[in-house]
mmCIF file of C-alpha atoms in Angstrom:
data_model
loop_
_atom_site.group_PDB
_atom_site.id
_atom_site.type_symbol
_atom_site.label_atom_id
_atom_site.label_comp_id
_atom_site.label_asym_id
_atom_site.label_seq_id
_atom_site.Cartn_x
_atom_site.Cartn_y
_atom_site.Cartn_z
ATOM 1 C CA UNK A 1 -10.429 -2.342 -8.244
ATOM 2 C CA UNK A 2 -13.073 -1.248 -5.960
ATOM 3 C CA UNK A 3 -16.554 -3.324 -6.614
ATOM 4 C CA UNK A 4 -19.329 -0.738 -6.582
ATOM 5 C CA UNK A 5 -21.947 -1.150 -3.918
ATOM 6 C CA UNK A 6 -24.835 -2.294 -6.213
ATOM 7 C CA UNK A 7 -22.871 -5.065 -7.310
ATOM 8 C CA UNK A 8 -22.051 -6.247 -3.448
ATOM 9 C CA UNK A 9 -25.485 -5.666 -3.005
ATOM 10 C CA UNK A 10 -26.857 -7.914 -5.343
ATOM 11 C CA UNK A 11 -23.717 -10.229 -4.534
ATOM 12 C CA UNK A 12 -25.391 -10.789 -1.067
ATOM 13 C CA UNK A 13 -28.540 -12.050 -2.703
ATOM 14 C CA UNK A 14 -27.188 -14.274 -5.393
ATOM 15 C CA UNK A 15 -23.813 -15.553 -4.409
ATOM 16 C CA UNK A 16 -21.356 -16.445 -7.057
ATOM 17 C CA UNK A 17 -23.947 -16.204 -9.519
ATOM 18 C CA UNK A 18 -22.900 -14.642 -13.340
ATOM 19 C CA UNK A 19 -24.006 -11.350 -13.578
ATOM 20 C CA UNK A 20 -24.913 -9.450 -16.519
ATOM 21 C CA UNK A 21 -23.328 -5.905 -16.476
ATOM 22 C CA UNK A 22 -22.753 -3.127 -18.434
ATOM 23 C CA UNK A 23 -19.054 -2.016 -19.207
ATOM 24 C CA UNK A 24 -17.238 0.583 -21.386
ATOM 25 C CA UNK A 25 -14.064 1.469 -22.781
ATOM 26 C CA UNK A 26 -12.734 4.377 -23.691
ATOM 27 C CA UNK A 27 -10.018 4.762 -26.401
ATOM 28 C CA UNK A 28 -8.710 8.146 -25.860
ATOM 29 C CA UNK A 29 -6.905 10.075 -28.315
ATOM 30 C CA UNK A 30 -4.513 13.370 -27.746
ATOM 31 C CA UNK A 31 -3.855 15.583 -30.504
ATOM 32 C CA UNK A 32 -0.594 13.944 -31.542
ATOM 33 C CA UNK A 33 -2.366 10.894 -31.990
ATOM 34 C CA UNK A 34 -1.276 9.151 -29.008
ATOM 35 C CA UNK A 35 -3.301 6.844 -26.619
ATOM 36 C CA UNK A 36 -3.959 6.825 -23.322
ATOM 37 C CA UNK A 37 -3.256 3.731 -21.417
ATOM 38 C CA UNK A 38 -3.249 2.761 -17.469
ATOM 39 C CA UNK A 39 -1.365 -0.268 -15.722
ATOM 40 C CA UNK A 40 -4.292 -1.949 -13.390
ATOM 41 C CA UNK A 41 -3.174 -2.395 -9.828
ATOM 42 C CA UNK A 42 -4.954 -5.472 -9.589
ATOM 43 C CA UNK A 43 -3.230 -7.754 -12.479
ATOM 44 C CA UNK A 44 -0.307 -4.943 -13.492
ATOM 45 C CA UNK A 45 -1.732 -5.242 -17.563
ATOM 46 C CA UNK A 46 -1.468 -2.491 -19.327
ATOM 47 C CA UNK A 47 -5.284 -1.616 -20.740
ATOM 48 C CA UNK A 48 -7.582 1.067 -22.569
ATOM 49 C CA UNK A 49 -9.388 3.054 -19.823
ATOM 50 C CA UNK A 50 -12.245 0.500 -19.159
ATOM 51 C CA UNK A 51 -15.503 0.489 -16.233
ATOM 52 C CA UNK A 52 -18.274 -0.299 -15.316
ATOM 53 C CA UNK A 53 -22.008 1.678 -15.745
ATOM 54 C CA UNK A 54 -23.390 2.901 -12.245
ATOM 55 C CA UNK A 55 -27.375 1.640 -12.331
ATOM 56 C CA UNK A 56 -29.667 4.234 -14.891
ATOM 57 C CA UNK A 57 -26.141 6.030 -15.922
ATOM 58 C CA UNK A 58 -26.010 7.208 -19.828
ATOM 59 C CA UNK A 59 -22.900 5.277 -21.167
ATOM 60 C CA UNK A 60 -21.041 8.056 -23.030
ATOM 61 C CA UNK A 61 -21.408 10.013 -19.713
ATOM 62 C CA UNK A 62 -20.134 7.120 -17.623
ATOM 63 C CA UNK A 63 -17.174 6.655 -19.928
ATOM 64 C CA UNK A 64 -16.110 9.796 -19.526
ATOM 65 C CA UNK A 65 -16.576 9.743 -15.803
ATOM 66 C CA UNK A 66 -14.466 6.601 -15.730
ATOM 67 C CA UNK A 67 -11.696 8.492 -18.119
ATOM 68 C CA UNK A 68 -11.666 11.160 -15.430
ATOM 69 C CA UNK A 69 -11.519 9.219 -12.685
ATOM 70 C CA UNK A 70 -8.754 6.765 -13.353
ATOM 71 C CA UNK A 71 -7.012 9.400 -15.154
ATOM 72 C CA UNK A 72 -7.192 12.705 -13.994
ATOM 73 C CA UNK A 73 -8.034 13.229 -18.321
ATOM 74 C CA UNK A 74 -11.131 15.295 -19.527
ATOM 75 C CA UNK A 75 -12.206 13.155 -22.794
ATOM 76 C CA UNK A 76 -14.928 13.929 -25.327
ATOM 77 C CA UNK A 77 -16.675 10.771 -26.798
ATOM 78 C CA UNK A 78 -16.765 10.514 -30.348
ATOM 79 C CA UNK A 79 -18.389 7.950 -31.360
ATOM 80 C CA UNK A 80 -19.265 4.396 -30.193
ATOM 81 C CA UNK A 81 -17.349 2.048 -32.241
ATOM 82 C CA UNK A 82 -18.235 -1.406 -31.479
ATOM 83 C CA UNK A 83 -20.668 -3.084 -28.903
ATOM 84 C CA UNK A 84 -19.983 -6.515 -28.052
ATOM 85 C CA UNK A 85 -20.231 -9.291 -25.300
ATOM 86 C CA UNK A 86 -17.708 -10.279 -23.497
ATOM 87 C CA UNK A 87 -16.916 -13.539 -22.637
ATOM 88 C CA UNK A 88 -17.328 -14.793 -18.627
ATOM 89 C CA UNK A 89 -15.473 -13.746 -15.978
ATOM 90 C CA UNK A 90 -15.118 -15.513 -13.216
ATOM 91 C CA UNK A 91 -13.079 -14.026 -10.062
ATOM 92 C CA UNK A 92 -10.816 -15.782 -7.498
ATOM 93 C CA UNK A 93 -13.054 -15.431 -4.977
ATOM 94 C CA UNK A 94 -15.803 -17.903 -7.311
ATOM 95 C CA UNK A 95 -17.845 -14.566 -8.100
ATOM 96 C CA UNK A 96 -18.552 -15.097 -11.838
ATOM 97 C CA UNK A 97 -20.219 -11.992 -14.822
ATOM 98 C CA UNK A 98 -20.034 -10.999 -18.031
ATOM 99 C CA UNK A 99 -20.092 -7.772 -19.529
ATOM 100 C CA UNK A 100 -21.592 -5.927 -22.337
ATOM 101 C CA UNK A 101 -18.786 -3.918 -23.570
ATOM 102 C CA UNK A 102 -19.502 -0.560 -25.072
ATOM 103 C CA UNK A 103 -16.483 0.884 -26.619
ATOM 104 C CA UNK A 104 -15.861 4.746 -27.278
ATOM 105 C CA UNK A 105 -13.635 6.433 -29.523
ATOM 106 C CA UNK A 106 -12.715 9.380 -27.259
ATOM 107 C CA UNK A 107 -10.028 12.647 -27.492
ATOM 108 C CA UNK A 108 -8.429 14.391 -25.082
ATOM 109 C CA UNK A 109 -9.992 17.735 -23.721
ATOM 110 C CA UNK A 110 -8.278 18.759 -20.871
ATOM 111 C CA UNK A 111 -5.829 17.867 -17.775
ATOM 112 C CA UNK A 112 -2.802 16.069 -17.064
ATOM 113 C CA UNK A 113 -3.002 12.307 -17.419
ATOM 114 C CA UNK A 114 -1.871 11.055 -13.978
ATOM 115 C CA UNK A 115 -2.680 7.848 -11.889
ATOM 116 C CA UNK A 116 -5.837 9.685 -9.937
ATOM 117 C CA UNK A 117 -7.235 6.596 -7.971
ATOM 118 C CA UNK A 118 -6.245 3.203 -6.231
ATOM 119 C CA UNK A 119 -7.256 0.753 -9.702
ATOM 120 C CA UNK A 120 -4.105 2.373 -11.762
ATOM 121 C CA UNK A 121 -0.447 2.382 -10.963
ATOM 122 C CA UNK A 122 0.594 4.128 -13.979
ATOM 123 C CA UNK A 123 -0.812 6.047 -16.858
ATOM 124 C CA UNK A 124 0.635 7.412 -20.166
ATOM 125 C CA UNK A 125 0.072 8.354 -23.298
ATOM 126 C CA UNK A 126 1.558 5.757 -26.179
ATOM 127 C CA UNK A 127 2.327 6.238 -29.783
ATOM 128 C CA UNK A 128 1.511 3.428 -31.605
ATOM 129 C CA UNK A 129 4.757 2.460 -32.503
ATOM 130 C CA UNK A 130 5.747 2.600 -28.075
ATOM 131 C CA UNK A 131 2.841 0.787 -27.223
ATOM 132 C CA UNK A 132 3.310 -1.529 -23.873
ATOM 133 C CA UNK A 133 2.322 -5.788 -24.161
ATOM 134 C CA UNK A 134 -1.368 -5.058 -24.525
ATOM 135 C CA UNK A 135 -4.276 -7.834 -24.361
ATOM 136 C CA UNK A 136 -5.348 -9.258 -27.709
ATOM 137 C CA UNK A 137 -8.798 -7.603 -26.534
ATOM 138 C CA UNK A 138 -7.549 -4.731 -25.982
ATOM 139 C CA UNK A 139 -5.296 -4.451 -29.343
ATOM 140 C CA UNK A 140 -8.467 -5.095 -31.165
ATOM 141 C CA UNK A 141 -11.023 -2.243 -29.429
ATOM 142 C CA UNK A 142 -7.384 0.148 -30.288
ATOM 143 C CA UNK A 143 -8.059 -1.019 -33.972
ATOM 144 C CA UNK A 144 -11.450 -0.550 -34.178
ATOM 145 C CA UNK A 145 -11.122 3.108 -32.945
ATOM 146 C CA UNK A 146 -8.598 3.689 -35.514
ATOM 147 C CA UNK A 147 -10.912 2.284 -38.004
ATOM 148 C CA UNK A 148 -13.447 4.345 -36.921
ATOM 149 C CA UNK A 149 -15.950 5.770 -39.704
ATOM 150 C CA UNK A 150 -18.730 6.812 -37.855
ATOM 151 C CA UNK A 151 -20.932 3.443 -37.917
ATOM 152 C CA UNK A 152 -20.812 1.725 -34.834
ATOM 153 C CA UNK A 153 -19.451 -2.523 -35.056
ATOM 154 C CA UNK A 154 -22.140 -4.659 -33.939
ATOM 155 C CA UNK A 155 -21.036 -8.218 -33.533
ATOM 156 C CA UNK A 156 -23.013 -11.221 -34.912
#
């Protein structure tokens, strides 16, 4: 996955240092009640949609720009379900962040889900009962969307 420029930026005046960033994910329903999924090129998981916030970007907007861009899918946020940090990251090459995680419950407007840039190489819709080896993370944002009642999870 491509690391924007702000983050090399401030990469080239703080080294390795964690980094605090902003991060969404996107559960996105279709009408049959199906989820979209991609397989990252980088690690070859299956995953929600899931990016990172450019600087001063509104996260519902960024969320769907992320949708769009990984997946070729026009998606409608809902609702945010949960917000909640993630734990550490740190990279193989020693670069180390954390992000706060903003996830959207999301449906399908428009277009033809399709791997639409170099971070995916696939992308599908899944029933619930199909659904690929999925992070525990991952499983747990899909049940909070299905949960869903309109009041957003805040984590204590």
């Amino acid at each position: 996955m491509p690391t924007p420029g702000f983050v090399l930026a401030l990469r080239q005046k703080i080294g390795h240092d964690l980094l605090w960033l902003p991060g969404v994910t996107a559960v996105v329903f279709d009408d049959a009640g199906k989820v979209l999924l991609g397989q990252r090129a980088d690690t070859g998981d299956w995953t929600l949609i899931t990016g990172m916030l450019d600087p001063g970007e509104e996260p519902a907007v960024g969320a769907a720009r992320e949708v769009l861009e990984e997946t070729g899918v026009v998606a409608r946020m809902e609702g945010l379900v949960a917000v909640h940090s993630q734990e550490p990251i740190t990279f193989p090459n020693g670069d180390r962040c954390q992000f706060m995680n903003l996830i959207f419950k999301a449906h399908s407007v428009s277009g033809v889900a399709r791997v639409n840039d170099d971070e995916s190489v696939a992308v599908g819709w899944f029933g619930l009962d199909e659904l690929p080896p999925l992070r525990a993370t991952h499983l747990q944002r899909l049940q909070w969307a299905l949960d869903f009642s309109g009041q957003t999870r805040f984590l204590r």
